[in-house]
Tab-separated table of C-alpha atoms in Angstrom:
chain	number	residue	atom	x	y	z
A	1390	MET	CA	34.030	37.769	141.395
A	1391	THR	CA	32.422	38.054	138.251
A	1392	THR	CA	34.437	36.322	135.874
A	1393	ARG	CA	34.221	36.615	131.537
A	1394	GLU	CA	35.121	33.850	128.665
A	1395	VAL	CA	38.406	35.476	127.293
A	1396	PRO	CA	38.481	34.898	123.370
A	1397	THR	CA	41.368	33.085	121.711
A	1398	VAL	CA	43.163	35.169	118.797
A	1399	LYS	CA	42.480	35.072	115.720
A	1400	VAL	CA	44.543	36.532	113.275
A	1401	THR	CA	42.596	37.006	109.676
A	1402	GLU	CA	44.189	38.061	106.907
A	1403	ILE	CA	43.755	40.194	104.368
A	1404	THR	CA	44.324	40.025	100.798
A	1405	GLU	CA	45.001	42.690	97.526
A	1406	ALA	CA	41.368	43.436	97.177
A	1407	ASP	CA	41.589	44.847	100.838
A	1408	VAL	CA	44.033	47.479	100.827
A	1409	PRO	CA	44.678	51.019	98.678
A	1410	PRO	CA	47.537	51.090	95.999
A	1411	LEU	CA	50.710	51.106	97.866
A	1412	PRO	CA	52.262	55.031	97.775
A	1413	ASN	CA	55.028	55.135	95.501
A	1414	VAL	CA	57.637	56.744	98.186
A	1415	ARG	CA	60.135	57.790	95.767
A	1416	ALA	CA	57.480	59.244	93.488
A	1417	ASN	CA	56.726	61.314	96.039
A	1418	LYS	CA	59.953	62.694	97.745
A	1419	GLU	CA	61.148	63.368	93.908
A	1420	TRP	CA	57.401	65.174	93.594
A	1421	ILE	CA	58.021	67.097	96.989
A	1422	ALA	CA	61.980	67.881	96.162
A	1423	ALA	CA	60.518	69.650	93.090
A	1424	ASN	CA	58.597	71.719	95.254
A	1425	GLY	CA	55.527	70.614	93.894
A	1426	ALA	CA	56.133	70.621	90.045
A	1427	GLY	CA	54.301	68.202	87.598
A	1428	PRO	CA	51.533	65.539	87.909
A	1429	ARG	CA	50.808	65.127	92.058
A	1430	PRO	CA	51.590	61.445	92.742
A	1431	GLU	CA	48.521	59.176	94.395
A	1432	GLY	CA	49.096	58.779	97.632
A	1433	VAL	CA	51.909	61.693	98.230
A	1434	ASP	CA	48.936	62.526	101.579
A	1435	ALA	CA	48.822	59.204	102.901
A	1436	GLY	CA	50.697	59.315	106.183
A	1437	HIS	CA	50.017	56.587	108.257
A	1438	TYR	CA	47.298	54.948	106.745
A	1439	GLN	CA	47.742	51.260	108.173
A	1440	HIS	CA	46.831	49.832	111.204
A	1441	ILE	CA	46.981	46.852	113.765
A	1442	VAL	CA	43.507	46.211	114.525
A	1443	LEU	CA	41.801	43.877	117.676
A	1444	ASN	CA	38.316	43.306	118.568
A	1445	THR	CA	38.333	42.682	121.980
A	1446	ARG	CA	35.194	40.704	122.125
A	1447	THR	CA	35.778	38.260	119.065
A	1448	GLY	CA	40.085	38.150	118.802
A	1449	GLU	CA	40.054	38.923	115.001
A	1450	LEU	CA	43.617	40.206	115.042
A	1451	ALA	CA	44.435	41.896	111.648
A	1452	PHE	CA	46.106	44.039	109.818
A	1453	HIS	CA	44.450	46.962	107.955
A	1454	CYS	CA	44.862	49.604	105.491
A	1455	SER	CA	42.475	52.593	105.534
A	1456	ASP	CA	42.008	53.862	101.807
A	1457	TYR	CA	44.416	56.622	101.710
A	1458	ARG	CA	42.521	57.918	98.935
A	1459	ARG	CA	39.367	58.638	100.872
A	1460	SER	CA	39.085	62.178	103.354
A	1461	ASN	CA	40.085	60.855	106.961
A	1462	LYS	CA	37.140	62.916	108.012
A	1463	GLU	CA	35.121	60.349	106.510
A	1464	GLU	CA	33.052	58.171	108.478
A	1465	GLY	CA	34.531	54.849	108.492
A	1466	TYR	CA	37.670	56.195	107.393
A	1467	TYR	CA	39.267	54.700	110.475
A	1468	PRO	CA	38.255	50.930	111.966
A	1469	GLY	CA	37.840	51.487	115.626
A	1470	ALA	CA	38.790	53.177	118.345
A	1471	LEU	CA	42.372	54.759	118.727
A	1472	TYR	CA	44.378	52.777	121.763
A	1473	ALA	CA	45.031	55.668	123.015
A	1474	PRO	CA	46.417	55.113	127.279
A	1475	SER	CA	45.432	59.090	128.153
A	1476	HIS	CA	42.860	57.838	130.912
A	1477	TRP	CA	42.177	54.363	130.838
A	1478	GLN	CA	38.548	54.792	131.010
A	1479	GLY	CA	36.732	52.038	128.964
A	1480	VAL	CA	37.708	49.220	126.870
A	1481	PRO	CA	36.532	49.646	122.934
A	1482	GLU	CA	35.407	47.079	121.963
A	1483	VAL	CA	37.368	47.680	118.454
A	1484	MET	CA	40.620	49.811	119.095
A	1485	TYR	CA	44.331	50.079	116.350
A	1486	TRP	CA	46.860	51.103	116.701
A	1487	VAL	CA	49.052	53.299	114.433
A	1488	ILE	CA	51.890	51.669	112.522
A	1489	ASP	CA	54.721	54.082	111.921
A	1490	SER	CA	55.195	53.148	108.533
A	1491	GLY	CA	56.059	55.381	104.918
A	1492	VAL	CA	59.314	56.169	106.413
A	1493	ASP	CA	62.736	54.905	106.064
A	1494	GLU	CA	63.362	53.476	108.439
A	1495	ARG	CA	59.982	51.272	108.170
A	1496	PRO	CA	58.361	51.272	104.404
A	1497	TYR	CA	54.438	50.929	103.996
A	1498	HIS	CA	54.204	47.040	104.473
A	1499	ASP	CA	52.544	44.986	101.521
A	1500	VAL	CA	50.116	42.990	102.507
A	1501	ALA	CA	52.680	39.336	103.106
A	1502	GLU	CA	54.188	42.029	105.688
A	1503	GLY	CA	51.193	43.138	106.963
A	1504	ASN	CA	49.619	40.046	107.835
A	1505	ALA	CA	53.514	38.552	109.325
A	1506	PHE	CA	53.236	41.623	111.453
A	1507	ALA	CA	49.495	40.961	112.920
A	1508	HIS	CA	50.973	37.151	113.311
A	1509	GLU	CA	53.964	39.027	115.242
A	1510	VAL	CA	51.970	40.976	117.363
A	1511	ALA	CA	49.397	38.014	118.145
A	1512	PRO	CA	50.899	36.799	121.216
A	1513	LEU	CA	50.926	39.956	123.304
A	1514	ALA	CA	47.205	40.785	121.769
A	1515	GLN	CA	46.234	37.906	123.427
A	1516	THR	CA	47.885	38.558	126.810
A	1517	LEU	CA	45.985	41.623	126.966
A	1518	LEU	CA	42.541	40.166	126.052
A	1519	ASP	CA	43.794	37.298	129.134
A	1520	HIS	CA	44.533	40.276	131.403
A	1521	LEU	CA	40.939	42.611	130.767
A	1522	VAL	CA	38.791	42.444	133.705
A	1523	PRO	CA	35.186	42.534	133.252
A	1524	VAL	CA	32.963	45.118	135.181
A	1525	PRO	CA	30.179	43.736	137.257
A	1526	GLY	CA	26.594	44.204	136.464
A	1527	THR	CA	27.530	45.186	133.095
A	1528	ASP	CA	29.403	43.897	129.645
A	1529	ASP	CA	32.327	45.960	130.085
A	1530	LEU	CA	35.351	45.310	130.556
A	1531	ASP	CA	38.280	47.067	132.386
A	1532	TRP	CA	42.281	47.088	132.114
A	1533	SER	CA	44.706	45.672	133.920
A	1534	ALA	CA	48.833	46.970	134.778
A	1535	VAL	CA	48.804	43.628	132.522
A	1536	ALA	CA	46.712	44.166	129.714
A	1537	ALA	CA	47.255	47.474	129.341
A	1538	SER	CA	51.213	47.034	128.711
A	1539	ALA	CA	50.640	44.465	126.906
A	1540	GLY	CA	48.779	47.262	124.789
A	1541	LEU	CA	51.705	49.328	125.101
A	1542	ASP	CA	53.684	47.114	124.187
A	1543	ILE	CA	52.304	46.455	120.953
A	1544	GLY	CA	52.072	50.314	120.220
A	1545	ARG	CA	55.720	49.400	120.769
A	1546	ALA	CA	56.163	47.212	118.030
A	1547	CYS	CA	53.860	49.242	115.879
A	1548	SER	CA	56.602	52.243	115.444
A	1549	ARG	CA	59.377	52.453	113.192
A	1550	HIS	CA	62.177	51.164	115.365
A	1551	ARG	CA	60.006	47.892	116.301
A	1552	ASN	CA	60.969	48.296	119.721
A	1553	SER	CA	60.475	45.301	121.503
A	1554	PRO	CA	58.334	44.496	124.841
A	1555	GLU	CA	59.113	45.836	128.326
A	1556	GLY	CA	56.667	43.553	129.647
A	1557	ARG	CA	54.372	45.073	132.774
A	1558	ARG	CA	54.890	48.464	133.776
A	1559	PRO	CA	55.665	49.691	137.425
A	1560	TRP	CA	53.767	52.787	137.070
A	1561	LEU	CA	50.732	51.103	136.349
A	1562	ILE	CA	49.163	49.910	139.632
A	1563	ASP	CA	46.141	47.713	139.965
A	1564	LEU	CA	43.710	49.431	142.252
A	1565	GLY	CA	43.094	46.040	144.087
A	1566	GLU	CA	47.116	45.993	145.192
A	1567	VAL	CA	46.735	49.152	146.246
A	1568	VAL	CA	43.621	49.208	148.557
A	1569	ALA	CA	44.877	46.351	150.260
A	1570	GLU	CA	47.305	48.460	151.803
A	1571	PHE	CA	45.507	51.812	151.618
A	1572	PRO	CA	41.931	50.893	151.847
A	1573	GLN	CA	40.761	55.208	153.123
A	1574	LEU	CA	41.491	55.062	148.800
A	1575	VAL	CA	37.956	53.701	148.592
A	1576	ARG	CA	35.555	55.825	150.734
A	1577	SER	CA	32.831	54.321	152.042
A	1578	TYR	CA	29.904	56.221	150.482
A	1579	VAL	CA	30.716	54.910	147.347
A	1580	ALA	CA	28.943	51.464	147.905
A	1581	ALA	CA	25.584	53.938	148.039
A	1582	LEU	CA	26.923	55.448	144.526
A	1583	ASP	CA	24.789	55.092	141.465
A	1584	ASP	CA	26.396	54.121	138.330
A	1585	THR	CA	26.805	57.780	137.008
A	1586	ALA	CA	28.572	58.453	140.345
A	1587	LEU	CA	30.595	55.328	140.674
A	1588	ASP	CA	31.739	56.204	137.416
A	1589	GLY	CA	33.281	59.122	138.167
A	1590	GLU	CA	34.736	58.454	141.417
A	1591	ALA	CA	36.637	56.040	138.835
A	1592	GLU	CA	38.016	58.594	136.669
A	1593	ASN	CA	39.270	60.224	139.632
A	1594	LEU	CA	41.489	57.636	140.719
A	1595	VAL	CA	42.888	57.392	137.229
A	1596	ARG	CA	43.767	61.032	137.695
A	1597	MET	CA	44.987	61.027	141.098
A	1598	GLY	CA	48.345	59.736	139.733
A	1599	LEU	CA	50.968	58.313	141.918
A	1600	ARG	CA	52.390	61.543	143.849
A	1601	PRO	CA	50.024	63.224	146.309
A	1602	LEU	CA	48.021	66.704	145.783
A	1603	PRO	CA	50.137	69.437	147.883
A	1604	GLU	CA	46.924	69.479	149.959
A	1605	ALA	CA	46.510	65.800	149.920
A	1606	ARG	CA	49.687	65.162	152.029
A	1607	GLY	CA	49.614	63.990	154.766
A	1608	GLY	CA	45.868	63.066	154.281
A	1609	TRP	CA	43.077	60.358	152.621
A	1610	GLN	CA	45.976	60.535	149.914
A	1611	PRO	CA	48.925	58.118	149.907
A	1612	ASP	CA	52.974	58.516	148.074
A	1613	LEU	CA	52.126	55.596	145.944
A	1614	ALA	CA	55.363	56.179	143.732
A	1615	GLN	CA	57.211	56.024	147.331
A	1616	HIS	CA	55.359	53.624	148.268
A	1617	PHE	CA	55.514	50.963	145.671
A	1618	GLY	CA	59.491	52.392	144.693
A	1619	ILE	CA	58.357	53.626	141.512
A	1620	SER	CA	61.526	56.541	140.513
A	1621	ASP	CA	60.431	60.848	140.139
A	1622	LYS	CA	60.753	60.181	136.190
A	1623	ASP	CA	58.091	57.247	136.309
A	1624	ALA	CA	55.810	58.250	138.673
A	1625	HIS	CA	55.424	61.546	136.307
A	1626	ARG	CA	54.611	59.801	133.051
A	1627	PHE	CA	51.992	60.827	131.395
A	1628	HIS	CA	50.520	57.567	131.373
A	1629	ALA	CA	50.968	56.661	134.542
A	1630	GLY	CA	49.063	55.850	137.771
A	1631	LEU	CA	45.671	53.133	139.360
A	1632	ILE	CA	44.112	51.602	136.836
A	1633	GLY	CA	41.289	49.018	136.961
A	1634	THR	CA	38.718	51.120	138.427
A	1635	ARG	CA	36.058	50.632	137.296
A	1636	ALA	CA	36.249	46.952	137.444
A	1637	TYR	CA	37.100	46.666	140.929
A	1638	LEU	CA	34.189	49.322	142.145
A	1639	TYR	CA	31.669	48.032	140.498
A	1640	GLN	CA	33.028	44.595	142.406
A	1641	HIS	CA	33.540	46.044	145.918
A	1642	ARG	CA	29.711	47.983	145.657
A	1643	LEU	CA	28.318	44.433	144.991
A	1644	ASP	CA	30.914	43.274	148.001
A	1645	GLN	CA	29.545	45.830	150.432
A	1646	ALA	CA	25.925	44.545	149.462
A	1647	ALA	CA	26.493	41.233	150.555
A	1648	GLY	CA	23.946	39.642	147.797
A	1649	LEU	CA	21.455	42.190	148.962
A	1650	PRO	CA	20.113	43.352	145.228
A	1651	LEU	CA	21.184	47.131	143.958
A	1652	VAL	CA	18.155	49.344	142.988
A	1653	PRO	CA	19.041	52.417	141.547
A	1654	ALA	CA	16.920	55.628	143.367
A	1655	GLU	CA	15.168	56.376	140.088
A	1656	GLN	CA	13.706	52.747	139.933
A	1657	TRP	CA	12.740	52.924	143.770
A	1658	LEU	CA	11.222	56.420	143.800
A	1659	ASP	CA	9.010	55.119	140.386
A	1660	GLN	CA	8.166	51.291	142.951
A	1661	HIS	CA	7.120	54.460	145.868
A	1662	PRO	CA	5.942	57.453	144.330
A	1663	GLU	CA	4.555	58.066	147.967
A	1664	ALA	CA	8.065	58.519	149.156
A	1665	VAL	CA	8.298	61.628	147.182
A	1666	THR	CA	5.602	63.973	145.494
A	1667	ALA	CA	4.904	67.196	144.524
A	1668	ASP	CA	3.805	68.477	147.952
A	1669	THR	CA	6.960	67.318	149.649
A	1670	THR	CA	8.694	69.425	151.944
A	1671	ASP	CA	12.186	70.403	151.984
A	1672	ALA	CA	12.123	69.233	155.443
A	1673	GLU	CA	10.963	65.692	154.284
A	1674	LEU	CA	13.858	66.405	151.219
A	1675	GLU	CA	16.635	66.737	153.913
A	1676	ALA	CA	15.467	63.066	155.587
A	1677	PHE	CA	14.851	61.332	152.202
A	1678	PRO	CA	18.743	59.681	152.102
A	1679	ASP	CA	18.033	58.230	155.341
A	1680	THR	CA	14.109	56.995	154.916
A	1681	ALA	CA	14.735	56.130	151.521
A	1682	ARG	CA	17.782	53.767	152.672
A	1683	ALA	CA	15.493	52.539	155.611
A	1684	ALA	CA	12.739	51.569	153.550
A	1685	ALA	CA	14.786	49.672	151.204
A	1686	ALA	CA	16.610	47.819	153.730
A	1687	ALA	CA	13.589	46.482	155.864
A	1688	GLU	CA	12.813	45.445	152.154
A	1689	GLY	CA	15.658	43.722	151.259
A	1690	THR	CA	17.302	45.427	148.845
A	1691	VAL	CA	20.346	48.287	148.580
A	1692	LEU	CA	19.715	51.940	147.602
A	1693	LEU	CA	22.257	53.627	144.900
A	1694	GLY	CA	22.439	57.021	144.757
A	1695	ALA	CA	19.509	58.163	147.140
A	1696	THR	CA	20.740	61.911	147.708
A	1697	ARG	CA	18.464	65.190	148.352
A	1698	GLN	CA	19.355	66.336	144.825
A	1699	ALA	CA	17.894	62.544	143.713
A	1700	ALA	CA	14.838	63.527	145.742
A	1701	TYR	CA	14.714	66.745	144.510
A	1702	GLU	CA	14.735	66.836	141.389
A	1703	ARG	CA	11.859	64.299	141.461
A	1704	ARG	CA	9.752	66.958	143.814
A	1705	THR	CA	10.682	69.478	140.669
A	1706	ALA	CA	10.227	66.691	138.046
A	1707	LEU	CA	6.290	66.343	139.466
A	1708	ARG	CA	5.797	70.016	140.102
A	1709	GLN	CA	6.973	70.443	136.907
A	1710	GLN	CA	4.156	67.858	135.403
A	1711	VAL	CA	1.777	69.817	137.174
A	1712	LEU	CA	2.517	73.337	135.828
A	1713	GLU	CA	2.456	71.844	132.696
A	1714	GLU	CA	-0.443	70.138	133.299
A	1715	LEU	CA	-2.300	73.903	135.038
A	1716	ALA	CA	-0.790	75.358	131.077
A	1717	ALA	CA	-2.897	72.637	129.004
A	1718	LEU	CA	-6.020	72.996	131.186
A	1719	GLY	CA	-5.527	76.710	130.825
A	1720	THR	CA	-5.556	76.165	127.130
A	1721	ALA	CA	-8.015	73.909	126.563
A	1722	ARG	CA	-10.491	76.217	129.547
A	1723	ALA	CA	-9.922	79.363	127.012
A	1724	ASP	CA	-9.932	77.681	123.767
A	1725	ALA	CA	-13.884	76.132	125.583
A	1726	GLU	CA	-14.771	79.389	126.668
A	1727	LYS	CA	-13.980	81.009	123.213
A	1728	THR	CA	-16.244	78.101	122.035
A	1729	VAL	CA	-19.177	78.769	124.542
A	1730	LYS	CA	-18.970	82.152	123.470
A	1731	ALA	CA	-19.461	82.077	119.534
A	1732	ALA	CA	-21.836	79.232	120.491
A	1733	ARG	CA	-23.947	81.903	123.281
A	1734	ALA	CA	-23.738	84.686	120.610
A	1735	GLY	CA	-25.001	81.846	117.682
A	1736	ILE	CA	-28.034	80.921	119.877
A	1737	TYR	CA	-28.806	84.238	120.887
A	1738	SER	CA	-28.852	85.765	117.202
A	1739	ARG	CA	-30.914	82.406	115.899
A	1740	LEU	CA	-33.527	83.198	119.126
A	1741	TYR	CA	-33.802	86.904	118.050
A	1742	LYS	CA	-35.057	85.929	114.818
A	1743	ALA	CA	-36.991	83.400	116.030
A	1744	PHE	CA	-38.631	86.138	118.354
A	1745	ALA	CA	-39.177	88.022	115.190
A	1746	TRP	CA	-41.199	85.416	112.982
A	1747	GLU	CA	-45.084	86.042	112.149
A	1748	GLY	CA	-47.230	82.721	111.413
A	1749	ARG	CA	-46.063	79.316	111.691
A	1750	PRO	CA	-44.078	77.713	112.844
A	1751	GLU	CA	-45.250	79.744	116.432
A	1752	LEU	CA	-43.453	77.925	118.953
A	1753	THR	CA	-43.456	78.703	122.599
A	1754	ASP	CA	-40.609	80.048	125.223
A	1755	ALA	CA	-40.146	76.177	126.696
A	1756	GLU	CA	-40.004	75.026	122.972
A	1757	LEU	CA	-37.593	77.259	121.660
A	1758	GLY	CA	-35.399	76.852	125.377
A	1759	ARG	CA	-35.209	73.066	124.152
A	1760	LEU	CA	-33.696	73.483	120.967
A	1761	ALA	CA	-31.279	76.277	122.557
A	1762	GLN	CA	-30.834	73.461	125.418
A	1763	MET	CA	-31.982	76.691	128.030
A	1764	SER	CA	-34.518	77.213	130.321
A	1765	ARG	CA	-38.095	78.952	129.701
A	1766	GLN	CA	-37.114	81.647	131.559
A	1767	ALA	CA	-33.762	82.153	130.252
A	1768	VAL	CA	-34.866	82.166	126.710
A	1769	ASN	CA	-38.269	83.878	127.951
A	1770	LYS	CA	-36.053	86.852	129.633
A	1771	LEU	CA	-34.232	87.532	126.557
A	1772	ARG	CA	-37.791	87.948	125.063
A	1773	GLU	CA	-39.002	90.457	127.221
A	1774	PRO	CA	-36.493	93.678	126.000
A	1775	LEU	CA	-37.905	93.010	122.655
A	1776	ASP	CA	-41.804	92.601	123.989
A	1777	ASP	CA	-41.464	95.834	126.502
A	1778	ALA	CA	-40.366	97.557	123.023
A	1779	ALA	CA	-42.836	96.484	121.027
A	1780	ALA	CA	-45.213	97.660	123.583
A	1781	ALA	CA	-43.583	101.326	124.021
A	1782	GLU	CA	-43.728	101.662	120.377
A	1783	GLU	CA	-47.479	100.757	120.196
A	1784	GLU	CA	-47.917	102.925	122.979
A	1785	THR	CA	-46.227	105.887	121.256
A	1786	ALA	CA	-48.498	105.603	118.080
A	1787	ARG	CA	-51.449	105.550	119.408
A	1788	ALA	CA	-50.898	108.703	120.973
């Protein structure tokens, strides 16, 4: 099982220099009540600009205020990735919660109040960090039911009503807990999936929900809500479902490999270029998954993503390479022929000039051929029509 060093939450207190001035809520309300009459108060559109920010790698926790005087479209306006538990895929390095301040129930916090609030939610942040799960073979983290619930409780603390924590949500279930009773949820083929396909499988499990789809009832997808005693209302919550799926599947793949190295198909094909070439037949592509996995097993490795599609894409890429080389050679040949044609025309024009000379230098056809990189016979063949024409003119003159 992959482990990690869990950071300790450290509250970083901010100062007045780190925040924009507090909006004058009273002036804002009066201006709005007057239908915008008079000077526009600064901060009238500030909205919910205050946050709690957590760095999941370092443990740094802080109260934060975006500068509402800037556009929220500007890069860096928000302090990280919004804690948005809509899919439970991926843990941001830096995440933030929006504080529902600026309302009657919860006025905007000043710096002292904001720092105090950061200390208030620090235990929840520590619970969140303590229960994040490493994704084996990567630097990524994944959620657990406890970590996600702590995140939801920080969100409750950020509400205008400062709601108290609810602890672990029964409608969030760790995949490992489910697979222990329903092993069919993790299909046998996932142990041979590459990272991209495995991530897709993890997301499918997250989106599966706690109630089986109509087409899956009575089949591989169990009614998890019924089995774990989760109410129908909770089962249909927007956030309800399986969690920690990516970390579990990556660990499952490692466990199934039993210590053997995992090699992606692309890497294996790079190491074995003879396995798929531009000349590989369709029949050989069909057999590729079996032959490649057998060859990898003989080498003591586990091949990932060894699909017909992977082999087809490799052959397509190699054939495209041949076609690109053909096009390049065709262009080079055409350019070369143009050069040869121009050079030939230039050589012939200069030979004809030399043929017409009287007096020195008197060069033989062999000497001219050496200069033009041609045989004596070729030069002589060019000269013959000129000699014949000259002889004919001479004969005509005599007559």
